[in-house]
XYZ file of C-alpha atoms in Angstrom:
577
model
C 39.077 18.488 -139.384
C 36.308 17.353 -138.167
C 35.790 14.821 -141.138
C 39.290 13.360 -139.845
C 38.358 12.910 -136.387
C 35.674 10.990 -137.558
C 37.658 8.906 -139.682
C 39.566 8.210 -136.886
C 36.865 6.639 -134.478
C 35.353 4.871 -137.117
C 38.256 2.997 -137.598
C 38.864 3.045 -134.615
C 35.347 0.910 -133.625
C 35.928 -0.963 -136.511
C 39.137 -2.526 -135.474
C 37.043 -3.792 -131.666
C 34.404 -5.071 -133.775
C 36.977 -7.191 -135.732
C 38.629 -8.195 -132.839
C 35.714 -9.638 -131.370
C 34.668 -11.878 -133.805
C 37.927 -13.260 -134.243
C 37.854 -13.903 -130.521
C 34.695 -15.768 -130.767
C 35.667 -17.762 -134.473
C 38.568 -18.546 -132.183
C 36.317 -19.966 -129.140
C 33.830 -22.183 -131.409
C 37.145 -24.031 -133.285
C 38.455 -24.966 -129.977
C 35.374 -26.151 -129.027
C 34.543 -28.287 -131.916
C 38.092 -29.701 -131.253
C 37.097 -30.998 -127.247
C 35.619 -34.449 -127.366
C 32.466 -34.538 -125.459
C 32.412 -36.482 -122.220
C 29.954 -37.724 -119.519
C 30.294 -34.424 -117.719
C 29.373 -32.807 -120.491
C 27.061 -29.388 -120.038
C 24.657 -28.222 -122.792
C 23.818 -24.919 -122.329
C 20.602 -23.818 -123.799
C 20.307 -20.875 -123.435
C 22.386 -18.257 -121.548
C 21.851 -17.098 -117.734
C 20.055 -14.213 -116.921
C 19.493 -13.513 -113.475
C 15.931 -12.438 -112.421
C 14.525 -10.818 -108.728
C 11.502 -11.637 -107.363
C 8.888 -8.669 -107.253
C 9.118 -9.265 -103.404
C 12.184 -8.442 -103.065
C 12.940 -5.502 -105.581
C 13.549 -1.927 -104.355
C 10.952 0.389 -105.801
C 12.267 3.299 -104.237
C 14.573 5.224 -105.706
C 17.075 6.144 -103.218
C 18.050 9.949 -101.791
C 21.084 10.955 -102.820
C 20.995 14.402 -101.670
C 23.658 14.874 -98.676
C 21.229 15.333 -96.098
C 23.066 15.188 -92.411
C 20.353 13.489 -89.290
C 20.208 15.576 -85.851
C 21.950 13.954 -83.221
C 20.836 14.692 -79.718
C 23.104 15.413 -77.036
C 23.704 12.407 -74.900
C 24.550 12.904 -70.808
C 25.541 9.735 -68.737
C 25.679 10.190 -64.792
C 27.866 7.569 -63.473
C 27.379 6.891 -59.795
C 30.771 6.272 -58.338
C 30.335 3.756 -55.625
C 32.311 1.307 -53.779
C 31.196 -1.947 -53.868
C 31.412 -3.798 -50.513
C 32.713 -7.341 -50.304
C 33.270 -7.815 -46.205
C 32.540 -11.216 -45.715
C 31.716 -10.168 -41.727
C 28.154 -9.851 -40.805
C 26.630 -6.712 -40.082
C 23.507 -4.973 -38.507
C 20.918 -4.384 -41.143
C 19.914 -0.796 -41.470
C 16.285 -1.302 -41.639
C 14.188 1.309 -43.154
C 11.821 3.451 -40.770
C 8.039 3.694 -42.214
C 5.203 5.719 -41.900
C 3.271 4.379 -38.828
C -0.025 3.295 -40.056
C -2.636 1.635 -37.815
C -3.986 -1.632 -39.016
C -6.889 -1.758 -36.923
C -8.902 0.290 -34.458
C -7.240 -0.242 -30.519
C -10.054 -0.803 -27.739
C -8.402 1.051 -24.607
C -11.576 2.401 -23.359
C -14.360 0.271 -21.293
C -17.209 1.319 -19.652
C -18.629 -1.209 -16.612
C -21.187 -1.808 -14.505
C -22.701 -4.046 -12.075
C -24.812 -5.139 -9.448
C -25.446 -7.602 -6.938
C -26.491 -8.665 -3.553
C -25.923 -6.808 0.232
C -26.576 -3.845 -1.795
C -23.728 -3.816 -3.871
C -23.124 -0.902 -6.328
C -20.540 -1.602 -8.947
C -19.602 1.373 -11.748
C -15.647 1.861 -13.817
C -14.860 4.274 -16.647
C -11.412 3.834 -18.143
C -10.326 5.814 -21.480
C -6.515 5.911 -23.134
C -5.714 7.161 -25.918
C -2.386 5.618 -27.646
C -3.270 7.329 -30.946
C 0.709 8.713 -30.708
C 3.411 5.575 -30.986
C 5.249 7.722 -27.922
C 2.644 8.932 -26.136
C -0.138 7.443 -24.035
C -3.092 9.978 -22.170
C -5.838 8.175 -20.434
C -7.880 8.667 -17.310
C -10.078 6.476 -15.340
C -13.399 6.477 -12.537
C -14.166 3.976 -9.955
C -17.073 3.314 -7.805
C -17.859 0.219 -5.487
C -20.295 0.104 -2.054
C -21.275 -2.707 -0.342
C -23.345 -3.276 2.958
C -23.283 -6.605 5.204
C -25.774 -7.850 7.371
C -24.418 -6.248 10.760
C -25.153 -3.050 11.950
C -23.676 0.076 10.197
C -21.218 -3.243 8.409
C -20.286 -0.581 5.106
C -17.949 -0.177 2.563
C -17.623 2.752 -0.699
C -14.197 3.164 -2.407
C -14.178 6.002 -5.535
C -11.334 6.510 -7.342
C -10.583 9.137 -10.056
C -6.818 9.422 -11.857
C -5.958 10.913 -14.414
C -2.009 9.366 -16.258
C 0.316 10.041 -18.925
C 3.368 8.672 -20.288
C 5.567 10.001 -23.141
C 8.689 9.680 -24.793
C 11.357 12.452 -25.378
C 13.850 11.181 -27.456
C 16.687 9.863 -24.836
C 14.233 9.766 -21.517
C 10.763 8.816 -20.927
C 8.429 11.648 -18.673
C 5.411 9.508 -16.865
C 2.860 10.395 -13.961
C 0.058 10.183 -12.476
C -2.443 12.709 -10.374
C -5.786 11.291 -8.230
C -8.059 11.508 -5.943
C -9.086 8.075 -3.760
C -11.467 7.566 -1.083
C -12.470 4.798 1.453
C -15.274 4.773 3.727
C -16.922 2.692 6.384
C -17.972 2.365 10.453
C -16.222 1.035 13.366
C -18.441 -1.534 13.228
C -17.335 -4.288 15.558
C -19.438 -6.390 17.349
C -18.105 -5.888 20.900
C -19.739 -6.635 24.124
C -18.719 -6.766 28.310
C -18.665 -9.360 30.002
C -21.958 -8.623 31.301
C -23.672 -9.084 27.837
C -23.527 -5.364 26.949
C -23.000 -4.169 23.823
C -20.101 -1.495 23.403
C -20.499 -0.320 20.061
C -24.017 0.895 20.103
C -23.554 3.978 17.504
C -20.474 2.625 15.214
C -18.693 5.832 14.336
C -18.637 6.511 10.464
C -14.399 6.661 9.335
C -13.576 8.125 5.803
C -9.894 8.067 4.151
C -9.051 10.951 1.761
C -5.928 10.560 -0.157
C -4.383 13.107 -2.831
C -1.809 12.109 -4.751
C 0.590 12.504 -7.327
C 3.909 11.006 -8.828
C 6.198 11.369 -11.689
C 9.459 10.191 -12.977
C 12.106 11.074 -15.726
C 13.632 8.285 -16.831
C 16.874 7.892 -19.178
C 16.302 5.161 -22.034
C 18.789 2.442 -22.420
C 20.850 2.357 -25.664
C 21.769 -1.302 -26.069
C 24.582 -0.059 -28.476
C 26.617 1.864 -25.933
C 29.340 0.544 -23.854
C 29.617 2.932 -21.607
C 26.124 3.808 -21.184
C 25.380 6.302 -18.382
C 21.970 5.570 -17.008
C 19.953 7.728 -14.342
C 16.398 8.421 -13.155
C 14.457 11.240 -11.256
C 11.335 10.662 -9.475
C 8.865 13.117 -7.426
C 5.830 11.550 -5.441
C 3.518 13.496 -3.249
C 0.580 12.733 -1.030
C -1.936 14.355 1.769
C -3.711 11.823 3.249
C -6.779 12.495 5.857
C -9.308 10.630 8.357
C -12.870 11.618 9.570
C -11.035 12.359 12.897
C -8.633 15.746 11.390
C -6.183 12.813 11.136
C -3.559 14.387 8.716
C -0.644 12.993 7.063
C 1.594 14.878 4.327
C 4.847 13.690 2.470
C 6.941 14.900 0.001
C 9.830 12.114 -1.385
C 12.312 12.683 -3.769
C 14.213 10.084 -4.949
C 16.663 9.387 -7.967
C 19.881 7.168 -9.013
C 22.544 7.644 -11.158
C 24.932 4.781 -13.231
C 27.548 4.353 -15.284
C 28.761 1.712 -17.098
C 33.028 0.991 -17.118
C 32.938 -2.173 -19.315
C 32.270 -5.384 -16.882
C 32.051 -2.493 -13.821
C 28.760 -0.779 -13.018
C 29.306 2.601 -10.633
C 26.551 4.508 -9.435
C 24.335 5.417 -6.494
C 20.744 5.389 -5.082
C 19.749 8.782 -3.491
C 16.300 9.594 -1.382
C 15.006 12.082 0.501
C 11.272 11.367 2.337
C 10.043 14.533 3.987
C 6.605 13.342 6.087
C 4.803 15.278 8.912
C 1.830 13.689 10.925
C -0.925 15.663 12.577
C -3.795 15.405 15.167
C -5.657 16.517 17.261
C -3.142 16.412 20.040
C -0.275 15.473 18.201
C 2.043 17.007 16.227
C 5.580 14.859 14.319
C 7.745 15.402 11.692
C 9.302 11.791 10.241
C 11.854 12.473 7.650
C 14.417 10.046 6.269
C 17.339 10.319 4.187
C 19.237 7.694 1.919
C 22.420 7.421 -0.062
C 23.413 4.227 -1.487
C 26.858 4.467 -3.301
C 27.347 0.367 -5.039
C 29.930 -0.893 -7.627
C 29.017 -3.777 -9.794
C 30.766 -6.755 -11.149
C 28.171 -7.827 -14.275
C 29.373 -10.859 -17.030
C 27.842 -13.075 -18.959
C 26.207 -15.352 -16.207
C 27.105 -13.190 -13.127
C 26.151 -10.320 -10.984
C 27.624 -9.024 -8.034
C 26.907 -5.743 -6.326
C 28.995 -4.205 -3.322
C 28.068 -1.318 -1.472
C 26.562 0.542 2.083
C 23.510 1.807 3.007
C 23.885 5.498 4.689
C 19.724 6.290 6.409
C 19.653 9.465 8.334
C 16.324 10.173 10.352
C 15.711 13.771 11.279
C 12.667 15.570 12.565
C 11.152 15.310 15.868
C 14.014 12.527 16.707
C 17.055 11.920 14.902
C 19.159 8.901 14.343
C 22.135 7.580 11.572
C 22.806 4.150 10.236
C 24.834 2.218 8.141
C 24.162 -1.233 6.988
C 25.327 -3.567 4.512
C 24.265 -3.717 1.269
C 25.649 -6.872 -1.404
C 23.957 -8.749 -3.741
C 24.873 -11.168 -6.154
C 23.529 -13.666 -9.146
C 24.580 -16.752 -10.504
C 23.316 -18.300 -13.795
C 23.799 -21.772 -12.443
C 21.964 -22.926 -15.866
C 21.475 -20.346 -17.927
C 17.593 -18.944 -17.875
C 16.857 -22.670 -16.252
C 18.416 -21.554 -12.429
C 19.803 -18.709 -11.054
C 21.233 -19.200 -7.673
C 21.293 -15.597 -5.749
C 21.381 -14.360 -2.091
C 22.371 -10.474 -0.385
C 23.050 -9.240 2.832
C 21.176 -5.397 3.314
C 19.562 -3.547 6.224
C 17.573 -0.329 6.096
C 14.845 2.192 8.004
C 11.318 0.852 7.268
C 9.268 4.125 7.354
C 5.813 3.546 9.637
C 3.390 5.657 8.087
C -0.611 6.484 8.666
C -1.401 6.047 5.194
C 0.257 2.784 4.843
C -1.136 1.416 8.452
C -4.518 2.622 7.639
C -4.777 0.389 4.542
C -4.105 -2.464 6.090
C -5.813 -1.927 9.038
C -8.927 0.843 8.912
C -9.962 0.971 12.186
C -6.850 2.440 13.906
C -7.546 4.789 16.502
C -6.778 8.226 16.772
C -3.041 9.440 17.593
C -1.582 10.609 20.754
C 0.969 9.621 23.318
C -0.046 6.059 24.046
C -0.874 5.992 19.752
C 2.109 7.076 18.127
C 4.645 6.836 15.361
C 7.806 5.710 15.089
C 10.017 3.622 12.205
C 11.559 0.410 12.491
C 14.913 -0.826 11.851
C 16.117 -3.470 9.636
C 19.157 -4.345 11.052
C 20.467 -6.822 9.226
C 18.667 -8.905 6.420
C 20.091 -11.485 4.508
C 18.660 -13.631 2.121
C 19.210 -16.308 -0.644
C 17.156 -18.722 -3.086
C 16.939 -20.608 -6.209
C 15.138 -18.872 -9.061
C 14.672 -19.941 -12.954
C 11.901 -20.396 -15.803
C 11.091 -22.786 -18.693
C 10.482 -20.675 -21.430
C 7.533 -18.867 -21.309
C 5.283 -21.227 -19.645
C 6.809 -22.175 -16.400
C 8.998 -19.817 -13.962
C 9.728 -20.088 -10.202
C 11.498 -18.518 -7.020
C 12.651 -19.579 -3.911
C 13.954 -17.741 -1.133
C 14.735 -17.877 2.227
C 15.721 -14.957 4.947
C 16.441 -14.248 8.261
C 15.957 -10.548 9.538
C 16.990 -8.779 12.757
C 14.281 -5.726 13.081
C 13.869 -3.537 15.682
C 10.779 -1.608 16.488
C 7.921 -3.812 14.540
C 4.669 -2.264 14.790
C 1.655 -4.360 15.832
C -1.708 -3.489 16.768
C -3.766 -3.894 19.924
C -7.467 -3.674 21.027
C -7.831 0.124 23.035
C -8.686 0.045 26.772
C -11.980 1.703 26.836
C -12.749 1.782 22.818
C -12.493 -1.938 22.088
C -13.836 -1.470 18.387
C -10.862 0.873 17.647
C -6.896 -0.554 17.433
C -3.895 1.006 18.494
C -0.456 0.637 17.962
C 2.379 -1.845 19.942
C 5.829 -1.633 19.083
C 8.161 -4.621 20.266
C 10.805 -2.756 22.097
C 13.273 -5.015 23.772
C 17.447 -4.989 24.739
C 17.737 -6.877 21.823
C 16.652 -6.767 18.084
C 14.067 -9.569 17.368
C 14.373 -11.665 14.961
C 12.283 -13.211 11.571
C 13.203 -16.492 9.855
C 10.776 -16.522 6.740
C 10.843 -18.963 3.759
C 9.011 -17.425 0.282
C 7.703 -19.206 -2.706
C 6.424 -18.065 -6.231
C 5.230 -20.668 -8.936
C 3.725 -19.065 -12.523
C 2.494 -22.501 -14.609
C 1.269 -21.951 -18.057
C -0.573 -25.037 -18.597
C -1.835 -24.484 -21.918
C -2.827 -22.167 -24.482
C -6.240 -22.603 -21.992
C -5.151 -22.938 -18.277
C -2.758 -20.374 -16.303
C -2.364 -21.020 -12.437
C -0.006 -19.123 -10.497
C 0.448 -18.472 -7.088
C 2.384 -17.518 -3.945
C 3.155 -19.480 -0.444
C 4.811 -17.711 2.610
C 6.398 -19.173 6.108
C 7.427 -17.072 9.272
C 8.458 -17.437 12.520
C 8.664 -14.983 14.672
C 11.496 -14.715 18.315
C 10.064 -11.436 19.537
C 12.015 -10.217 22.529
C 8.818 -8.290 24.765
C 5.610 -9.580 23.295
C 4.397 -12.532 23.543
C 2.871 -13.085 19.867
C 3.392 -11.065 16.528
C -0.379 -9.655 16.322
C -2.371 -10.586 13.551
C 0.520 -11.504 11.806
C -0.320 -15.247 10.374
C 2.991 -17.212 10.480
C 1.229 -19.214 7.230
C -0.100 -17.618 4.167
C -1.217 -18.747 0.558
C -2.368 -16.630 -2.650
C -3.264 -18.829 -5.972
C -4.862 -17.578 -8.760
C -6.295 -19.614 -12.068
C -7.169 -18.580 -15.456
C -9.239 -20.553 -18.256
C -9.904 -19.184 -21.778
C -12.562 -21.889 -22.434
C -12.843 -20.232 -25.789
C -12.370 -16.577 -27.794
C -16.222 -15.603 -25.944
C -15.628 -17.057 -22.455
C -12.994 -17.130 -20.128
C -13.388 -18.452 -16.147
C -10.935 -17.015 -13.272
C -10.462 -17.814 -10.122
C -9.010 -16.892 -6.536
C -7.683 -18.836 -3.227
C -6.741 -16.466 -0.434
C -5.689 -19.376 2.668
C -4.132 -17.600 6.263
C -3.297 -19.675 8.969
C -4.208 -18.605 12.332
C -3.496 -15.384 14.020
C -3.686 -14.160 17.373
C -5.060 -10.679 18.719
C -4.161 -8.525 22.353
C -6.623 -7.290 24.321
C -5.909 -5.353 27.694
C -9.443 -4.644 28.763
C -10.554 -7.086 31.173
C -14.076 -6.072 30.825
C -14.294 -6.745 26.798
C -15.904 -10.294 26.528
C -13.967 -13.167 24.985
C -15.873 -15.700 25.291
C -16.209 -16.969 22.097
C -12.803 -16.870 21.536
C -9.837 -18.983 22.857
C -8.219 -17.345 25.195
C -5.067 -16.633 27.503
C -4.357 -15.152 30.193
C -0.956 -12.584 29.985
C 0.361 -12.335 33.650
C -1.410 -10.355 36.144
C -1.868 -7.179 33.841
C -5.555 -8.033 32.881
C -4.410 -8.639 29.433
C -5.326 -11.579 27.131
C -4.272 -13.447 24.122
C -7.007 -14.448 22.190
C -6.666 -16.915 18.963
C -8.281 -16.167 15.598
C -8.561 -19.156 13.487
C -7.764 -19.635 9.965
C -9.417 -18.845 7.265
C -9.992 -19.631 3.665
C -11.359 -16.836 1.220
C -12.635 -18.610 -2.422
C -13.417 -16.568 -5.647
C -14.111 -17.027 -9.335
C -15.816 -15.141 -11.642
C -16.621 -15.235 -15.516
C -16.885 -13.429 -18.888
C -18.302 -13.813 -21.432
C -17.795 -11.389 -24.830
C -21.065 -11.324 -26.441
C -19.666 -9.208 -29.290
C -16.228 -7.807 -29.531
C -17.750 -4.307 -27.546
C -19.942 -6.085 -25.394
C -19.341 -8.489 -22.829
C -21.704 -9.826 -19.740
C -19.826 -11.098 -16.663
C -20.156 -12.275 -13.257
C -18.348 -12.758 -9.644
C -18.668 -14.279 -6.967
C -16.730 -13.751 -3.637
C -16.521 -15.573 -0.157
C -17.796 -18.365 -2.285
C -17.478 -20.334 1.381
C -19.681 -18.163 3.009
C -17.763 -18.200 6.118
C -17.705 -14.241 8.121
C -13.928 -14.982 9.359
C -12.218 -12.138 10.757
C -8.885 -10.284 9.561
C -8.947 -8.785 13.186
C -10.494 -9.004 16.290
C -14.737 -8.429 16.308
C -14.578 -7.484 12.896
C -16.216 -10.021 10.527
C -15.561 -9.784 6.934
C -18.823 -10.269 4.511
C -20.262 -13.239 3.494
C -21.177 -14.935 0.264
C -21.280 -11.902 -2.154
C -22.330 -12.055 -6.183
C -21.889 -9.426 -8.569
C -22.989 -9.288 -11.973
C -23.200 -7.049 -15.064
C -22.425 -5.513 -18.709
C -18.930 -3.912 -19.808
C -18.855 -2.403 -22.847
C -14.935 -1.447 -24.915
C -14.489 0.938 -27.397
């Protein structure tokens, strides 16, 4: 069986080889039969493909069935809507943590001395470490002595202040103490040449005060904003002669914006008590001023009324008009404004003695009463040209009752008493005011204010010690980053004083008799007071300064018998940190 199978495989192989030989023979005969041409190809040897060593794979493939590890991938696709609005909108600013780029110098110490026994010292401390909070305090001292007998002055100030922003409101306040000391050094003689002020008495004013205010912060995004403010003021004021004045004042306002309208009211209450050895007065004033305001891009119109009630030792109620308009004739360059109003002006010992510290003791002939602005009409133009030029011109007409003036006290001519302008009709004042501020360049800045007043009084001969013309101007020169120079000019036109004591010698003054009462009007000449100062920064922290006051050296008089200090020079060092 095996033999037969082997024979079959043998026959099969023999047949296959025989067929291959026959096919090769047939092909050889065909080649021989084809004639050679120019395109003929002679085969030298058979083609054998050979790979270069560089492309040979010398590693046997791994044929085992292995499945590589495939990690599970997770994708978080953000579902964000593409904002392609064509309109503009406010950019959201990313708040950054507060960092200081440099150390601020809000604190300084200043010391100085000069002629006329001048001693100056100041310390000011302030902390701005927190963006929304500021705390600080100060101490000041100045003392001088003139060439006249007991012509002495001294001033001390101590205060602590603070300010903080609490979300929608801002809270700020200050508490302090001020003292001003002088003497009744008036140079007065009688007609026989005898000195009427042999022993100039001391005078000192002590003022303890407090002020605080809570104000809503402005929200520019609110079209119907509601704003408000509440303020409290209090002080206790006294002098060396047991005159005391205490006052507490509360005031505030509310305002509601309704499209182009603003509706609101100003409300205040002032409660004042004045006491002297023989004088006691309660002087209280309450006000309410409701208004409605129409506001546009180029105009502002306010209409309202002012209700004022006085109560205490005497009672009186007044209603005054209150209206104002502001129109942009040329926006940012020229605004026309005007208005009409009225009010009760509080007469206080504190304000009177700041103006004239030689006011005598109060009593039946020297008492306190308020003046009343029956009507005040005003108008003018104001504007600016960028940050380098600003101006304001204002004219006004006032009808006023009970204006207080100063007059020399009979028997003690070195002290003053109050006289009031009384009459059946109100007195009038016509005035013109002008203000100008110019920055000529980065080096020079100039500013000033000019006032003209014309008085038409019903009873008094003149507006005693009230000038008809007054000019106050200032200039500053930044010579370099280290050197600064500034100057001030005060000019006041001639004024008039009232003397009711016929024994007082007025031979050195221009004088006019006023009837048969023995009262005389004296002319106080005009004067100019020129001052200048310079400061040089030696380093960023240390500077030296010098100041010259009353450079013209004139012993002018603001009030009769009280000449001012002549030329005085102050120099010293300041240190900032």
